[in-house]
Amino acid sequence: EKPSVAKSIASALGAKSRADGFYEGNDLIVSWCVGHLVSPLDAAGYDESFKKWRYDDLPIMPEPFRYVTAPGKEAVFENLRSLMDRPDVEQIVNACDAGREGELIFRYIYTMVGCQKPFRRLWISSMTDEAIREGFARLLPGGDYDNLYRSAKCRAEADWLVGMNASRGYTLQY
């Protein structure tokens, strides 16, 4: 999720060559996002009429939810897209923070890129070189974390629904 974490991982695994937006070496490419690169579409993205807050529009219930690249982070997203699309990249490792949000950040990017390559999950709580190398020695299939992703996505969509509708409803009422 952070350039500093990518640097630590790259260093621990021998990816010493720095390029624009990634490290490379030892048959690895290590890159980063910068937090949430992909976010749920704002209500007005579904319908221009939602720009104006009107009680009659509530509740706003997008089906399906749609997502966009976070404003100002397009270049970072495009860098990840191009790296995932490289023909020499055979698999992806999700090295985002170990937890629900890290899983969500990766899956949103992976999905929005349209990546179909297999991915595995790094799950570590320490950024020492030893912990990083041990974590990479025991990567698990990304699918093992599907339920964690689903719970994160459910929480994010619930936050959107409650935030969008309650904020507008209470503001208009009071």
mmCIF file of C-alpha atoms in Angstrom:
data_model
loop_
_atom_site.group_PDB
_atom_site.id
_atom_site.type_symbol
_atom_site.label_atom_id
_atom_site.label_comp_id
_atom_site.label_asym_id
_atom_site.label_seq_id
_atom_site.Cartn_x
_atom_site.Cartn_y
_atom_site.Cartn_z
ATOM 1 C CA GLU A 1 0.000 0.000 0.000
ATOM 2 C CA LYS A 2 2.927 2.348 0.588
ATOM 3 C CA PRO A 3 6.154 3.106 -1.293
ATOM 4 C CA SER A 4 8.157 2.591 1.907
ATOM 5 C CA VAL A 5 6.742 -0.920 2.346
ATOM 6 C CA ALA A 6 7.489 -1.748 -1.288
ATOM 7 C CA LYS A 7 11.058 -0.577 -0.756
ATOM 8 C CA SER A 8 11.449 -2.845 2.282
ATOM 9 C CA ILE A 9 10.003 -5.839 0.431
ATOM 10 C CA ALA A 10 12.129 -5.191 -2.656
ATOM 11 C CA SER A 11 15.267 -4.877 -0.559
ATOM 12 C CA ALA A 12 14.569 -8.051 1.440
ATOM 13 C CA LEU A 13 13.903 -10.059 -1.749
ATOM 14 C CA GLY A 14 16.719 -8.689 -3.900
ATOM 15 C CA ALA A 15 14.772 -6.490 -6.307
ATOM 16 C CA LYS A 16 17.391 -3.740 -6.328
ATOM 17 C CA SER A 17 16.790 -1.930 -9.628
ATOM 18 C CA ARG A 18 14.515 1.100 -9.196
ATOM 19 C CA ALA A 19 12.368 2.248 -12.100
ATOM 20 C CA ASP A 20 9.548 4.761 -12.275
ATOM 21 C CA GLY A 21 6.914 3.288 -9.957
ATOM 22 C CA PHE A 22 8.497 -0.064 -9.174
ATOM 23 C CA TYR A 23 11.559 -2.062 -8.186
ATOM 24 C CA GLU A 24 12.768 -4.977 -10.269
ATOM 25 C CA GLY A 25 15.291 -7.778 -9.917
ATOM 26 C CA ASN A 26 15.686 -11.379 -8.827
ATOM 27 C CA ASP A 27 12.729 -12.310 -11.118
ATOM 28 C CA LEU A 28 10.444 -9.960 -9.173
ATOM 29 C CA ILE A 29 8.654 -6.687 -9.707
ATOM 30 C CA VAL A 30 7.619 -4.825 -6.572
ATOM 31 C CA SER A 31 5.287 -1.865 -6.839
ATOM 32 C CA TRP A 32 2.833 -0.032 -4.626
ATOM 33 C CA CYS A 33 -0.435 1.775 -4.539
ATOM 34 C CA VAL A 34 -0.941 4.728 -2.249
ATOM 35 C CA GLY A 35 -3.845 3.693 -0.098
ATOM 36 C CA HIS A 36 -7.229 3.450 -1.772
ATOM 37 C CA LEU A 37 -6.604 3.814 -5.516
ATOM 38 C CA VAL A 38 -10.106 2.672 -6.372
ATOM 39 C CA SER A 39 -13.198 3.933 -4.624
ATOM 40 C CA PRO A 40 -16.961 3.618 -4.986
ATOM 41 C CA LEU A 41 -18.528 5.950 -7.505
ATOM 42 C CA ASP A 42 -20.201 9.013 -5.998
ATOM 43 C CA ALA A 43 -23.989 9.174 -6.205
ATOM 44 C CA ALA A 44 -23.885 11.772 -9.000
ATOM 45 C CA GLY A 45 -21.902 9.288 -11.075
ATOM 46 C CA TYR A 46 -24.997 7.092 -11.226
ATOM 47 C CA ASP A 47 -27.379 9.915 -12.031
ATOM 48 C CA GLU A 48 -26.611 13.626 -12.518
ATOM 49 C CA SER A 49 -29.811 14.515 -10.675
ATOM 50 C CA PHE A 50 -28.204 13.229 -7.443
ATOM 51 C CA LYS A 51 -25.862 16.247 -7.426
ATOM 52 C CA LYS A 52 -28.705 18.168 -5.833
ATOM 53 C CA TRP A 53 -29.800 16.667 -2.541
ATOM 54 C CA ARG A 54 -33.520 15.945 -2.594
ATOM 55 C CA TYR A 55 -35.486 13.972 -0.067
ATOM 56 C CA ASP A 56 -37.540 12.353 -2.854
ATOM 57 C CA ASP A 57 -34.401 10.661 -4.233
ATOM 58 C CA LEU A 58 -33.795 8.688 -1.040
ATOM 59 C CA PRO A 59 -32.824 6.002 -0.599
ATOM 60 C CA ILE A 60 -30.104 5.867 -3.242
ATOM 61 C CA MET A 61 -29.423 2.187 -3.886
ATOM 62 C CA PRO A 62 -26.883 1.567 -6.660
ATOM 63 C CA GLU A 63 -27.201 -1.825 -8.274
ATOM 64 C CA PRO A 64 -24.577 -2.828 -9.012
ATOM 65 C CA PHE A 65 -22.033 -0.704 -7.207
ATOM 66 C CA ARG A 66 -19.520 0.864 -9.578
ATOM 67 C CA TYR A 67 -15.977 1.988 -8.868
ATOM 68 C CA VAL A 68 -13.585 4.632 -10.158
ATOM 69 C CA THR A 69 -9.919 5.476 -9.850
ATOM 70 C CA ALA A 70 -9.452 7.925 -6.987
ATOM 71 C CA PRO A 71 -8.905 11.482 -8.261
ATOM 72 C CA GLY A 72 -5.226 12.404 -8.450
ATOM 73 C CA LYS A 73 -4.095 8.777 -8.322
ATOM 74 C CA GLU A 74 -4.597 7.862 -11.974
ATOM 75 C CA ALA A 75 -0.868 7.604 -12.759
ATOM 76 C CA VAL A 76 -0.267 5.150 -9.909
ATOM 77 C CA PHE A 77 -3.239 3.069 -11.047
ATOM 78 C CA GLU A 78 -2.034 3.055 -14.663
ATOM 79 C CA ASN A 79 1.428 1.980 -13.513
ATOM 80 C CA LEU A 80 -0.070 -1.016 -11.708
ATOM 81 C CA ARG A 81 -2.245 -1.816 -14.729
ATOM 82 C CA SER A 82 0.769 -1.831 -17.041
ATOM 83 C CA LEU A 83 2.790 -3.998 -14.648
ATOM 84 C CA MET A 84 -0.041 -6.513 -14.246
ATOM 85 C CA ASP A 85 -0.462 -6.612 -18.032
ATOM 86 C CA ARG A 86 3.213 -7.315 -18.732
ATOM 87 C CA PRO A 87 3.575 -10.633 -20.563
ATOM 88 C CA ASP A 88 6.495 -11.676 -18.324
ATOM 89 C CA VAL A 89 4.314 -11.337 -15.205
ATOM 90 C CA GLU A 90 2.808 -14.754 -14.584
ATOM 91 C CA GLN A 91 1.342 -14.211 -11.142
ATOM 92 C CA ILE A 92 0.599 -11.391 -8.734
ATOM 93 C CA VAL A 93 1.284 -11.227 -4.997
ATOM 94 C CA ASN A 94 -1.026 -9.154 -2.827
ATOM 95 C CA ALA A 95 1.375 -7.635 -0.296
ATOM 96 C CA CYS A 96 -1.039 -4.987 0.971
ATOM 97 C CA ASP A 97 -1.452 -4.672 4.730
ATOM 98 C CA ALA A 98 -2.531 -7.884 6.434
ATOM 99 C CA GLY A 99 -6.195 -7.245 7.147
ATOM 100 C CA ARG A 100 -9.574 -6.508 5.678
ATOM 101 C CA GLU A 101 -8.700 -3.099 4.209
ATOM 102 C CA GLY A 102 -5.507 -4.373 2.599
ATOM 103 C CA GLU A 103 -7.481 -7.146 0.976
ATOM 104 C CA LEU A 104 -10.085 -4.695 -0.292
ATOM 105 C CA ILE A 105 -7.508 -2.277 -1.696
ATOM 106 C CA PHE A 106 -5.827 -5.057 -3.686
ATOM 107 C CA ARG A 107 -9.046 -6.673 -4.944
ATOM 108 C CA TYR A 108 -10.523 -3.388 -6.139
ATOM 109 C CA ILE A 109 -7.385 -2.721 -8.189
ATOM 110 C CA TYR A 110 -7.096 -6.304 -9.448
ATOM 111 C CA THR A 111 -10.764 -6.280 -10.499
ATOM 112 C CA MET A 112 -10.727 -2.815 -12.074
ATOM 113 C CA VAL A 113 -7.597 -3.678 -14.069
ATOM 114 C CA GLY A 114 -9.415 -6.797 -15.290
ATOM 115 C CA CYS A 115 -6.484 -8.977 -14.296
ATOM 116 C CA GLN A 116 -7.027 -12.722 -14.664
ATOM 117 C CA LYS A 117 -3.581 -13.858 -13.583
ATOM 118 C CA PRO A 118 -3.338 -16.063 -10.503
ATOM 119 C CA PHE A 119 -2.497 -14.253 -7.306
ATOM 120 C CA ARG A 120 -1.208 -15.202 -3.912
ATOM 121 C CA ARG A 121 -1.299 -13.446 -0.549
ATOM 122 C CA LEU A 122 1.542 -12.229 1.643
ATOM 123 C CA TRP A 123 0.374 -12.080 5.251
ATOM 124 C CA ILE A 124 2.947 -10.652 7.645
ATOM 125 C CA SER A 125 2.851 -8.375 10.665
ATOM 126 C CA SER A 126 6.531 -7.450 10.771
ATOM 127 C CA MET A 127 8.582 -5.678 8.118
ATOM 128 C CA THR A 128 11.951 -7.152 9.048
ATOM 129 C CA ASP A 129 13.874 -8.751 6.190
ATOM 130 C CA GLU A 130 13.517 -12.137 7.889
ATOM 131 C CA ALA A 131 9.742 -11.796 8.288
ATOM 132 C CA ILE A 132 9.362 -10.710 4.652
ATOM 133 C CA ARG A 133 11.398 -13.654 3.350
ATOM 134 C CA GLU A 134 9.512 -16.086 5.612
ATOM 135 C CA GLY A 135 6.197 -14.641 4.447
ATOM 136 C CA PHE A 136 7.134 -15.078 0.801
ATOM 137 C CA ALA A 137 8.173 -18.661 1.519
ATOM 138 C CA ARG A 138 4.624 -19.404 2.726
ATOM 139 C CA LEU A 139 2.367 -17.474 0.354
ATOM 140 C CA LEU A 140 -1.178 -18.801 0.168
ATOM 141 C CA PRO A 141 -3.535 -18.778 -2.823
ATOM 142 C CA GLY A 142 -5.427 -15.506 -3.068
ATOM 143 C CA GLY A 143 -8.731 -17.379 -3.069
ATOM 144 C CA ASP A 144 -8.079 -18.401 0.529
ATOM 145 C CA TYR A 145 -8.895 -14.789 1.416
ATOM 146 C CA ASP A 146 -12.132 -14.483 -0.574
ATOM 147 C CA ASN A 147 -14.282 -14.274 2.564
ATOM 148 C CA LEU A 148 -12.072 -11.528 3.995
ATOM 149 C CA TYR A 149 -12.529 -9.611 0.740
ATOM 150 C CA ARG A 150 -16.285 -10.177 0.793
ATOM 151 C CA SER A 151 -16.542 -8.879 4.351
ATOM 152 C CA ALA A 152 -14.494 -5.796 3.435
ATOM 153 C CA LYS A 153 -16.592 -5.143 0.335
ATOM 154 C CA CYS A 154 -19.796 -5.585 2.338
ATOM 155 C CA ARG A 155 -18.569 -3.110 4.961
ATOM 156 C CA ALA A 156 -17.526 -0.587 2.278
ATOM 157 C CA GLU A 157 -20.876 -0.813 0.505
ATOM 158 C CA ALA A 158 -22.789 -0.553 3.789
ATOM 159 C CA ASP A 159 -20.713 2.528 4.665
ATOM 160 C CA TRP A 160 -21.596 4.041 1.291
ATOM 161 C CA LEU A 161 -25.310 3.299 1.668
ATOM 162 C CA VAL A 162 -25.586 4.570 5.230
ATOM 163 C CA GLY A 163 -23.314 7.547 4.643
ATOM 164 C CA MET A 164 -24.895 8.653 1.396
ATOM 165 C CA ASN A 165 -28.482 8.196 2.525
ATOM 166 C CA ALA A 166 -28.253 9.147 6.202
ATOM 167 C CA SER A 167 -26.131 12.229 5.526
ATOM 168 C CA ARG A 168 -28.562 13.473 2.929
ATOM 169 C CA GLY A 169 -31.642 12.483 4.910
ATOM 170 C CA TYR A 170 -30.543 14.141 8.156
ATOM 171 C CA THR A 171 -29.224 17.225 6.382
ATOM 172 C CA LEU A 172 -32.486 17.690 4.517
ATOM 173 C CA GLN A 173 -34.618 16.958 7.596
ATOM 174 C CA TYR A 174 -32.735 19.199 10.001
#
